[in-house]
PDB file of C-alpha atoms in Angstrom:
ATOM      1  CA  UNK A   1       2.608  12.091  21.591  1.00 46.00           C
ATOM      2  CA  UNK A   2       1.512  12.952  25.059  1.00 52.00           C
ATOM      3  CA  UNK A   3       2.058  10.635  27.954  1.00 55.00           C
ATOM      4  CA  UNK A   4      -1.538  10.846  29.034  1.00 62.00           C
ATOM      5  CA  UNK A   5      -2.674   9.578  25.660  1.00 59.00           C
ATOM      6  CA  UNK A   6      -0.318   6.641  25.908  1.00 56.00           C
ATOM      7  CA  UNK A   7      -1.627   5.837  29.365  1.00 57.00           C
ATOM      8  CA  UNK A   8      -5.133   6.050  28.021  1.00 53.00           C
ATOM      9  CA  UNK A   9      -4.291   3.615  25.234  1.00 50.00           C
ATOM     10  CA  UNK A  10      -2.781   1.175  27.683  1.00 55.00           C
ATOM     11  CA  UNK A  11      -5.807   1.448  29.895  1.00 52.00           C
ATOM     12  CA  UNK A  12      -8.190   0.939  27.007  1.00 50.00           C
ATOM     13  CA  UNK A  13      -6.273  -2.102  25.834  1.00 48.00           C
ATOM     14  CA  UNK A  14      -7.164  -3.696  29.135  1.00 50.00           C
ATOM     15  CA  UNK A  15     -10.865  -3.068  28.570  1.00 47.00           C
ATOM     16  CA  UNK A  16     -12.333  -6.215  27.073  1.00 43.00           C
ATOM     17  CA  UNK A  17     -15.016  -4.522  24.978  1.00 44.00           C
ATOM     18  CA  UNK A  18     -12.455  -2.319  23.333  1.00 44.00           C
ATOM     19  CA  UNK A  19     -10.117  -5.226  22.836  1.00 44.00           C
ATOM     20  CA  UNK A  20     -12.848  -7.077  20.994  1.00 45.00           C
ATOM     21  CA  UNK A  21     -13.521  -4.038  18.839  1.00 44.00           C
ATOM     22  CA  UNK A  22      -9.835  -3.823  18.029  1.00 44.00           C
ATOM     23  CA  UNK A  23      -9.691  -7.495  17.178  1.00 42.00           C
ATOM     24  CA  UNK A  24     -12.451  -6.945  14.680  1.00 43.00           C
ATOM     25  CA  UNK A  25     -10.451  -4.127  13.161  1.00 43.00           C
ATOM     26  CA  UNK A  26     -13.085  -1.545  14.058  1.00 43.00           C
ATOM     27  CA  UNK A  27     -10.719   0.436  16.162  1.00 44.00           C
ATOM     28  CA  UNK A  28      -6.970   0.383  15.975  1.00 45.00           C
ATOM     29  CA  UNK A  29      -4.774   2.024  18.554  1.00 46.00           C
ATOM     30  CA  UNK A  30      -3.414   5.178  17.052  1.00 45.00           C
ATOM     31  CA  UNK A  31       0.005   4.866  18.533  1.00 42.00           C
ATOM     32  CA  UNK A  32       1.326   6.348  15.319  1.00 42.00           C
ATOM     33  CA  UNK A  33       0.244   9.606  13.760  1.00 44.00           C
ATOM     34  CA  UNK A  34      -1.432  10.121  10.377  1.00 52.00           C
ATOM     35  CA  UNK A  35      -4.363   8.170   9.055  1.00 76.00           C
ATOM     36  CA  UNK A  36      -3.415   5.100   7.078  1.00 89.00           C
ATOM     37  CA  UNK A  37      -4.873   5.495   3.569  1.00 93.00           C
ATOM     38  CA  UNK A  38      -6.661   2.151   3.322  1.00 92.00           C
ATOM     39  CA  UNK A  39      -8.191   2.871  -0.086  1.00 93.00           C
ATOM     40  CA  UNK A  40      -4.907   3.792  -1.766  1.00 95.00           C
ATOM     41  CA  UNK A  41      -3.278   0.613  -0.508  1.00 95.00           C
ATOM     42  CA  UNK A  42      -6.194  -1.595  -1.583  1.00 94.00           C
ATOM     43  CA  UNK A  43      -6.859  -0.382  -5.131  1.00 95.00           C
ATOM     44  CA  UNK A  44      -5.536  -2.266  -8.167  1.00 95.00           C
ATOM     45  CA  UNK A  45      -5.389   0.952 -10.198  1.00 95.00           C
ATOM     46  CA  UNK A  46      -2.105   2.854 -10.276  1.00 96.00           C
ATOM     47  CA  UNK A  47      -3.953   6.097 -10.951  1.00 95.00           C
ATOM     48  CA  UNK A  48      -6.302   5.648  -7.998  1.00 95.00           C
ATOM     49  CA  UNK A  49      -3.413   4.658  -5.754  1.00 96.00           C
ATOM     50  CA  UNK A  50      -1.452   7.769  -6.733  1.00 96.00           C
ATOM     51  CA  UNK A  51      -4.444  10.024  -6.197  1.00 94.00           C
ATOM     52  CA  UNK A  52      -5.094   8.427  -2.835  1.00 94.00           C
ATOM     53  CA  UNK A  53      -1.593   8.732  -1.464  1.00 95.00           C
ATOM     54  CA  UNK A  54      -0.059  11.807  -3.102  1.00 94.00           C
ATOM     55  CA  UNK A  55      -3.193  13.591  -4.284  1.00 93.00           C
ATOM     56  CA  UNK A  56      -2.657  13.364  -8.038  1.00 92.00           C
ATOM     57  CA  UNK A  57      -1.676  11.049 -10.857  1.00 92.00           C
ATOM     58  CA  UNK A  58       0.412  13.397 -13.004  1.00 93.00           C
ATOM     59  CA  UNK A  59       4.011  13.248 -11.854  1.00 95.00           C
ATOM     60  CA  UNK A  60       6.780  15.011 -13.751  1.00 96.00           C
ATOM     61  CA  UNK A  61       9.697  12.697 -14.503  1.00 97.00           C
ATOM     62  CA  UNK A  62      12.758  14.133 -12.797  1.00 96.00           C
ATOM     63  CA  UNK A  63      16.408  13.093 -12.704  1.00 96.00           C
ATOM     64  CA  UNK A  64      16.398  14.264  -9.088  1.00 96.00           C
ATOM     65  CA  UNK A  65      14.387  11.189  -8.137  1.00 97.00           C
ATOM     66  CA  UNK A  66      16.513   8.071  -8.492  1.00 97.00           C
ATOM     67  CA  UNK A  67      15.260   4.545  -7.902  1.00 97.00           C
ATOM     68  CA  UNK A  68      17.958   1.998  -7.215  1.00 97.00           C
ATOM     69  CA  UNK A  69      16.957  -1.636  -7.521  1.00 97.00           C
ATOM     70  CA  UNK A  70      18.461  -4.795  -8.925  1.00 96.00           C
ATOM     71  CA  UNK A  71      18.158  -5.288 -12.732  1.00 95.00           C
ATOM     72  CA  UNK A  72      17.087  -8.855 -12.092  1.00 94.00           C
ATOM     73  CA  UNK A  73      15.406  -9.988  -8.882  1.00 93.00           C
ATOM     74  CA  UNK A  74      15.633 -13.719  -8.387  1.00 89.00           C
ATOM     75  CA  UNK A  75      13.190 -13.673  -5.517  1.00 92.00           C
ATOM     76  CA  UNK A  76      10.223 -11.344  -5.923  1.00 92.00           C
ATOM     77  CA  UNK A  77       9.376 -11.692  -2.230  1.00 93.00           C
ATOM     78  CA  UNK A  78      12.362  -9.575  -1.248  1.00 95.00           C
ATOM     79  CA  UNK A  79      13.424  -6.820  -3.631  1.00 96.00           C
ATOM     80  CA  UNK A  80      15.592  -4.107  -2.160  1.00 96.00           C
ATOM     81  CA  UNK A  81      14.505  -0.654  -3.304  1.00 97.00           C
ATOM     82  CA  UNK A  82      16.443   2.521  -2.598  1.00 97.00           C
ATOM     83  CA  UNK A  83      14.971   5.922  -3.397  1.00 97.00           C
ATOM     84  CA  UNK A  84      17.288   8.910  -3.565  1.00 97.00           C
ATOM     85  CA  UNK A  85      15.716  12.315  -3.906  1.00 95.00           C
ATOM     86  CA  UNK A  86      17.382  15.694  -4.104  1.00 94.00           C
ATOM     87  CA  UNK A  87      14.136  17.597  -4.490  1.00 94.00           C
ATOM     88  CA  UNK A  88      13.918  20.346  -1.888  1.00 92.00           C
ATOM     89  CA  UNK A  89      11.037  20.529   0.604  1.00 93.00           C
ATOM     90  CA  UNK A  90       9.922  16.961  -0.011  1.00 95.00           C
ATOM     91  CA  UNK A  91       6.826  16.031   1.973  1.00 95.00           C
ATOM     92  CA  UNK A  92       6.394  12.427   1.001  1.00 95.00           C
ATOM     93  CA  UNK A  93       7.917   9.666  -1.065  1.00 97.00           C
ATOM     94  CA  UNK A  94       5.695   6.870  -2.362  1.00 97.00           C
ATOM     95  CA  UNK A  95       6.797   3.708  -4.134  1.00 97.00           C
ATOM     96  CA  UNK A  96       4.561   1.928  -6.652  1.00 97.00           C
ATOM     97  CA  UNK A  97       4.847  -1.373  -8.493  1.00 97.00           C
ATOM     98  CA  UNK A  98       2.254  -1.064 -11.299  1.00 96.00           C
ATOM     99  CA  UNK A  99       2.192  -4.833 -11.969  1.00 95.00           C
ATOM    100  CA  UNK A 100       1.433  -5.750  -8.367  1.00 94.00           C
ATOM    101  CA  UNK A 101      -2.097  -6.645  -7.293  1.00 93.00           C
ATOM    102  CA  UNK A 102      -2.036  -3.425  -5.280  1.00 95.00           C
ATOM    103  CA  UNK A 103       0.421  -0.994  -6.933  1.00 96.00           C
ATOM    104  CA  UNK A 104       1.077   1.103  -3.816  1.00 97.00           C
ATOM    105  CA  UNK A 105       3.687  -0.665  -1.705  1.00 97.00           C
ATOM    106  CA  UNK A 106       4.843   2.002   0.713  1.00 97.00           C
ATOM    107  CA  UNK A 107       4.903   5.711   1.376  1.00 97.00           C
ATOM    108  CA  UNK A 108       7.163   7.779   3.586  1.00 97.00           C
ATOM    109  CA  UNK A 109       6.096  11.055   5.124  1.00 96.00           C
ATOM    110  CA  UNK A 110       9.395  12.828   5.510  1.00 96.00           C
ATOM    111  CA  UNK A 111      10.640  15.913   7.280  1.00 95.00           C
ATOM    112  CA  UNK A 112      13.577  18.167   6.382  1.00 94.00           C
ATOM    113  CA  UNK A 113      15.816  16.055   8.622  1.00 95.00           C
ATOM    114  CA  UNK A 114      15.633  13.045   6.295  1.00 95.00           C
ATOM    115  CA  UNK A 115      18.458  13.188   3.768  1.00 92.00           C
ATOM    116  CA  UNK A 116      20.043  11.247   0.953  1.00 91.00           C
ATOM    117  CA  UNK A 117      18.150   7.976   0.755  1.00 96.00           C
ATOM    118  CA  UNK A 118      15.519   5.565   2.001  1.00 97.00           C
ATOM    119  CA  UNK A 119      15.894   1.817   1.489  1.00 97.00           C
ATOM    120  CA  UNK A 120      13.279  -0.882   2.069  1.00 97.00           C
ATOM    121  CA  UNK A 121      12.467  -4.299   0.735  1.00 97.00           C
ATOM    122  CA  UNK A 122       9.249  -4.950  -1.161  1.00 96.00           C
ATOM    123  CA  UNK A 123       7.378  -7.797  -2.844  1.00 95.00           C
ATOM    124  CA  UNK A 124       7.031  -7.926  -6.625  1.00 95.00           C
ATOM    125  CA  UNK A 125       4.542 -10.243  -8.296  1.00 92.00           C
ATOM    126  CA  UNK A 126       6.300 -10.150 -11.654  1.00 92.00           C
ATOM    127  CA  UNK A 127       8.599  -8.099 -13.858  1.00 95.00           C
ATOM    128  CA  UNK A 128       7.618  -4.466 -13.531  1.00 96.00           C
ATOM    129  CA  UNK A 129       8.780  -0.937 -13.278  1.00 96.00           C
ATOM    130  CA  UNK A 130       9.281   0.446  -9.814  1.00 97.00           C
ATOM    131  CA  UNK A 131       7.989   3.980  -9.671  1.00 97.00           C
ATOM    132  CA  UNK A 132       8.894   6.478  -6.967  1.00 97.00           C
ATOM    133  CA  UNK A 133       6.868   9.658  -6.609  1.00 97.00           C
ATOM    134  CA  UNK A 134       8.108  12.545  -4.518  1.00 97.00           C
ATOM    135  CA  UNK A 135       5.640  15.180  -3.413  1.00 96.00           C
ATOM    136  CA  UNK A 136       7.166  18.589  -2.760  1.00 95.00           C
ATOM    137  CA  UNK A 137       5.406  21.955  -2.448  1.00 93.00           C
ATOM    138  CA  UNK A 138       2.246  20.455  -3.925  1.00 91.00           C
ATOM    139  CA  UNK A 139       4.021  19.153  -7.032  1.00 95.00           C
ATOM    140  CA  UNK A 140       4.798  15.570  -7.973  1.00 97.00           C
ATOM    141  CA  UNK A 141       8.095  14.303  -9.335  1.00 97.00           C
ATOM    142  CA  UNK A 142       8.852  10.756 -10.386  1.00 97.00           C
ATOM    143  CA  UNK A 143      11.704   8.394 -11.061  1.00 97.00           C
ATOM    144  CA  UNK A 144      11.591   4.769 -12.080  1.00 96.00           C
ATOM    145  CA  UNK A 145      13.548   1.617 -12.717  1.00 97.00           C
ATOM    146  CA  UNK A 146      12.656  -1.665 -14.398  1.00 96.00           C
ATOM    147  CA  UNK A 147      13.165  -4.832 -12.410  1.00 96.00           C
ATOM    148  CA  UNK A 148      12.997  -8.269 -14.013  1.00 95.00           C
ATOM    149  CA  UNK A 149      11.512 -10.758 -11.582  1.00 94.00           C
ATOM    150  CA  UNK A 150      12.303 -14.406 -12.181  1.00 89.00           C
ATOM    151  CA  UNK A 151      10.262 -15.792  -9.266  1.00 76.00           C
ATOM    152  CA  UNK A 152       7.170 -13.866  -8.184  1.00 68.00           C
ATOM    153  CA  UNK A 153       6.824 -12.933  -4.562  1.00 66.00           C
ATOM    154  CA  UNK A 154       3.126 -12.703  -3.855  1.00 62.00           C
ATOM    155  CA  UNK A 155       1.917 -16.256  -4.478  1.00 56.00           C
ATOM    156  CA  UNK A 156       1.525 -19.021  -1.937  1.00 44.00           C
TER     157      UNK A 156
ATOM    158  CA  UNK B   1      10.875 -13.115  18.590  1.00 45.00           C
ATOM    159  CA  UNK B   2       7.452 -11.580  18.341  1.00 56.00           C
ATOM    160  CA  UNK B   3       7.341  -7.818  18.204  1.00 65.00           C
ATOM    161  CA  UNK B   4      11.101  -7.613  18.000  1.00 90.00           C
ATOM    162  CA  UNK B   5      12.888  -4.702  16.357  1.00 95.00           C
ATOM    163  CA  UNK B   6      16.578  -4.610  15.626  1.00 96.00           C
ATOM    164  CA  UNK B   7      18.004  -1.121  15.214  1.00 97.00           C
ATOM    165  CA  UNK B   8      21.497   0.016  14.373  1.00 96.00           C
ATOM    166  CA  UNK B   9      22.094   3.748  14.252  1.00 96.00           C
ATOM    167  CA  UNK B  10      25.394   5.518  14.020  1.00 96.00           C
ATOM    168  CA  UNK B  11      26.957   8.839  13.075  1.00 96.00           C
ATOM    169  CA  UNK B  12      28.123   8.826   9.450  1.00 94.00           C
ATOM    170  CA  UNK B  13      29.709  12.154   8.569  1.00 91.00           C
ATOM    171  CA  UNK B  14      29.218  15.624  10.033  1.00 93.00           C
ATOM    172  CA  UNK B  15      25.770  15.776  11.638  1.00 95.00           C
ATOM    173  CA  UNK B  16      24.390  12.950   9.536  1.00 96.00           C
ATOM    174  CA  UNK B  17      23.374   9.640  11.032  1.00 97.00           C
ATOM    175  CA  UNK B  18      22.626   6.361   9.288  1.00 97.00           C
ATOM    176  CA  UNK B  19      19.926   4.023  10.540  1.00 97.00           C
ATOM    177  CA  UNK B  20      19.325   0.388   9.680  1.00 97.00           C
ATOM    178  CA  UNK B  21      16.416  -1.491  11.187  1.00 97.00           C
ATOM    179  CA  UNK B  22      14.575  -4.767  10.836  1.00 97.00           C
ATOM    180  CA  UNK B  23      11.146  -5.300  12.330  1.00 97.00           C
ATOM    181  CA  UNK B  24      10.253  -8.954  12.720  1.00 96.00           C
ATOM    182  CA  UNK B  25       6.732  -9.302  11.350  1.00 96.00           C
ATOM    183  CA  UNK B  26       5.006 -11.814   9.016  1.00 95.00           C
ATOM    184  CA  UNK B  27       3.604  -9.150   6.641  1.00 96.00           C
ATOM    185  CA  UNK B  28       0.907 -11.480   5.327  1.00 95.00           C
ATOM    186  CA  UNK B  29      -0.912 -10.074   2.293  1.00 94.00           C
ATOM    187  CA  UNK B  30      -4.146 -11.968   2.845  1.00 91.00           C
ATOM    188  CA  UNK B  31      -3.784 -13.424  -0.649  1.00 89.00           C
ATOM    189  CA  UNK B  32      -1.701 -16.481   0.246  1.00 90.00           C
ATOM    190  CA  UNK B  33      -3.124 -19.904   0.998  1.00 90.00           C
ATOM    191  CA  UNK B  34      -1.886 -22.331   3.589  1.00 89.00           C
ATOM    192  CA  UNK B  35      -0.641 -25.200   1.445  1.00 88.00           C
ATOM    193  CA  UNK B  36      -1.676 -27.930   3.883  1.00 91.00           C
ATOM    194  CA  UNK B  37      -5.236 -26.729   4.560  1.00 91.00           C
ATOM    195  CA  UNK B  38      -6.077 -24.637   1.479  1.00 90.00           C
ATOM    196  CA  UNK B  39      -7.292 -21.904   3.791  1.00 93.00           C
ATOM    197  CA  UNK B  40      -6.414 -18.298   3.044  1.00 93.00           C
ATOM    198  CA  UNK B  41      -3.925 -16.907   5.527  1.00 94.00           C
ATOM    199  CA  UNK B  42      -5.491 -13.725   6.939  1.00 94.00           C
ATOM    200  CA  UNK B  43      -3.833 -10.416   6.146  1.00 94.00           C
ATOM    201  CA  UNK B  44      -1.451  -9.306   8.855  1.00 95.00           C
ATOM    202  CA  UNK B  45       0.885  -6.456   8.092  1.00 96.00           C
ATOM    203  CA  UNK B  46       2.358  -3.316   9.581  1.00 96.00           C
ATOM    204  CA  UNK B  47       0.492  -0.228   8.462  1.00 96.00           C
ATOM    205  CA  UNK B  48       2.524   2.514  10.097  1.00 96.00           C
ATOM    206  CA  UNK B  49       5.993   2.871  11.518  1.00 96.00           C
ATOM    207  CA  UNK B  50       7.109   6.082  13.120  1.00 96.00           C
ATOM    208  CA  UNK B  51      10.682   7.235  13.511  1.00 97.00           C
ATOM    209  CA  UNK B  52      11.501   9.641  16.327  1.00 97.00           C
ATOM    210  CA  UNK B  53      14.758  11.464  16.936  1.00 97.00           C
ATOM    211  CA  UNK B  54      15.022  12.742  20.505  1.00 96.00           C
ATOM    212  CA  UNK B  55      11.247  12.473  20.807  1.00 95.00           C
ATOM    213  CA  UNK B  56      10.542  14.426  17.612  1.00 96.00           C
ATOM    214  CA  UNK B  57       8.888  12.655  14.684  1.00 96.00           C
ATOM    215  CA  UNK B  58      11.220  12.761  11.697  1.00 96.00           C
ATOM    216  CA  UNK B  59       9.545  10.220   9.429  1.00 96.00           C
ATOM    217  CA  UNK B  60       6.338   8.211   9.217  1.00 96.00           C
ATOM    218  CA  UNK B  61       6.330   5.065   7.098  1.00 96.00           C
ATOM    219  CA  UNK B  62       2.985   4.041   5.654  1.00 96.00           C
ATOM    220  CA  UNK B  63       3.321   0.423   4.683  1.00 96.00           C
ATOM    221  CA  UNK B  64       1.018  -1.968   2.890  1.00 95.00           C
ATOM    222  CA  UNK B  65       1.050  -5.713   2.333  1.00 95.00           C
ATOM    223  CA  UNK B  66       3.541  -5.131  -0.517  1.00 95.00           C
ATOM    224  CA  UNK B  67       6.372  -4.604   1.937  1.00 97.00           C
ATOM    225  CA  UNK B  68       8.462  -7.749   2.425  1.00 96.00           C
ATOM    226  CA  UNK B  69       8.268 -10.033   5.447  1.00 96.00           C
ATOM    227  CA  UNK B  70      10.390  -8.750   8.321  1.00 96.00           C
ATOM    228  CA  UNK B  71      10.491  -5.181   6.932  1.00 97.00           C
ATOM    229  CA  UNK B  72      13.916  -3.690   6.492  1.00 97.00           C
ATOM    230  CA  UNK B  73      14.372   0.055   6.615  1.00 97.00           C
ATOM    231  CA  UNK B  74      17.479   2.101   6.127  1.00 98.00           C
ATOM    232  CA  UNK B  75      17.793   5.859   5.818  1.00 97.00           C
ATOM    233  CA  UNK B  76      19.956   8.752   6.862  1.00 96.00           C
ATOM    234  CA  UNK B  77      19.053  11.944   8.653  1.00 97.00           C
ATOM    235  CA  UNK B  78      20.778  15.148   9.655  1.00 96.00           C
ATOM    236  CA  UNK B  79      20.844  17.227  12.797  1.00 96.00           C
ATOM    237  CA  UNK B  80      22.099  14.272  14.806  1.00 96.00           C
ATOM    238  CA  UNK B  81      24.895  13.766  17.269  1.00 95.00           C
ATOM    239  CA  UNK B  82      26.356  10.797  19.077  1.00 95.00           C
ATOM    240  CA  UNK B  83      24.240   9.709  22.039  1.00 96.00           C
ATOM    241  CA  UNK B  84      20.970  10.988  20.581  1.00 96.00           C
ATOM    242  CA  UNK B  85      17.896   8.853  21.007  1.00 97.00           C
ATOM    243  CA  UNK B  86      16.321   7.131  18.006  1.00 97.00           C
ATOM    244  CA  UNK B  87      12.999   5.412  18.469  1.00 97.00           C
ATOM    245  CA  UNK B  88      10.992   3.256  16.070  1.00 97.00           C
ATOM    246  CA  UNK B  89       7.400   2.350  16.838  1.00 96.00           C
ATOM    247  CA  UNK B  90       4.922   0.475  14.678  1.00 96.00           C
ATOM    248  CA  UNK B  91       1.300  -0.588  14.567  1.00 95.00           C
ATOM    249  CA  UNK B  92      -0.235  -3.292  12.366  1.00 94.00           C
ATOM    250  CA  UNK B  93      -3.663  -3.942  10.856  1.00 94.00           C
ATOM    251  CA  UNK B  94      -4.670  -6.078  13.845  1.00 94.00           C
ATOM    252  CA  UNK B  95      -3.786  -3.358  16.316  1.00 92.00           C
ATOM    253  CA  UNK B  96      -0.596  -5.024  17.538  1.00 93.00           C
ATOM    254  CA  UNK B  97       2.155  -2.557  18.235  1.00 93.00           C
ATOM    255  CA  UNK B  98       5.662  -2.340  19.534  1.00 94.00           C
ATOM    256  CA  UNK B  99       8.569   0.041  19.811  1.00 95.00           C
ATOM    257  CA  UNK B 100      12.249   0.082  20.521  1.00 96.00           C
ATOM    258  CA  UNK B 101      14.911   2.733  20.841  1.00 95.00           C
ATOM    259  CA  UNK B 102      18.681   3.065  20.634  1.00 97.00           C
ATOM    260  CA  UNK B 103      21.337   5.680  21.276  1.00 96.00           C
ATOM    261  CA  UNK B 104      23.266   6.872  18.226  1.00 95.00           C
ATOM    262  CA  UNK B 105      26.728   5.374  18.177  1.00 91.00           C
TER     263      UNK B 105
END
């Protein structure tokens, strides 16, 4: 990111009209690269979510994609998920919970420098599989793990 | 506490570094109701977090409301050495943003 762009963003934040527009969600400061795929994150269909984030819904199950998660999650609001991939030239890793209101939970656009694993914590509404899809050289590979949730994590 | 990021980053083995970070953020889904008022709590969640190593983007996290409150992120990367800069910056659906950086231990 160039410095001038950053300065521009700071300057525009000060402008009240722009600030109002941002507050309304019409314009968000692109301090981070890549467009956020709003549609993929909003859909309740696993297929649509996969198409939206990795460009297809047919992933080949692979033992090179390993999902590590607890067998039983007592608190669905915080479920630690680790994805380990040994697929070469990975471009992105997306994690889906098909039983969630919105199956797509997170996606990581990775470079060759990222190795071994990525761990994050996600919410799970109820017992579900956790599906990880790795996109590499235009192909999709998947791994999954079932997690039993005893207390759902999306309710109020 | 607002907009706070806690980052730990250290050399593991060879040229590999391990990073652990927590970003303090409510990560509201927009589906929950405030129990006292019955009003829906508006969605408020981080959409993108960017990881930079010595100024070069090495990973972009696209997050949705399904990521837990106070998102935790851990990963390892190669091509690192002690003293290198690691920066994490994020932006949320309301346009709030923050960043923090550490030197690799």
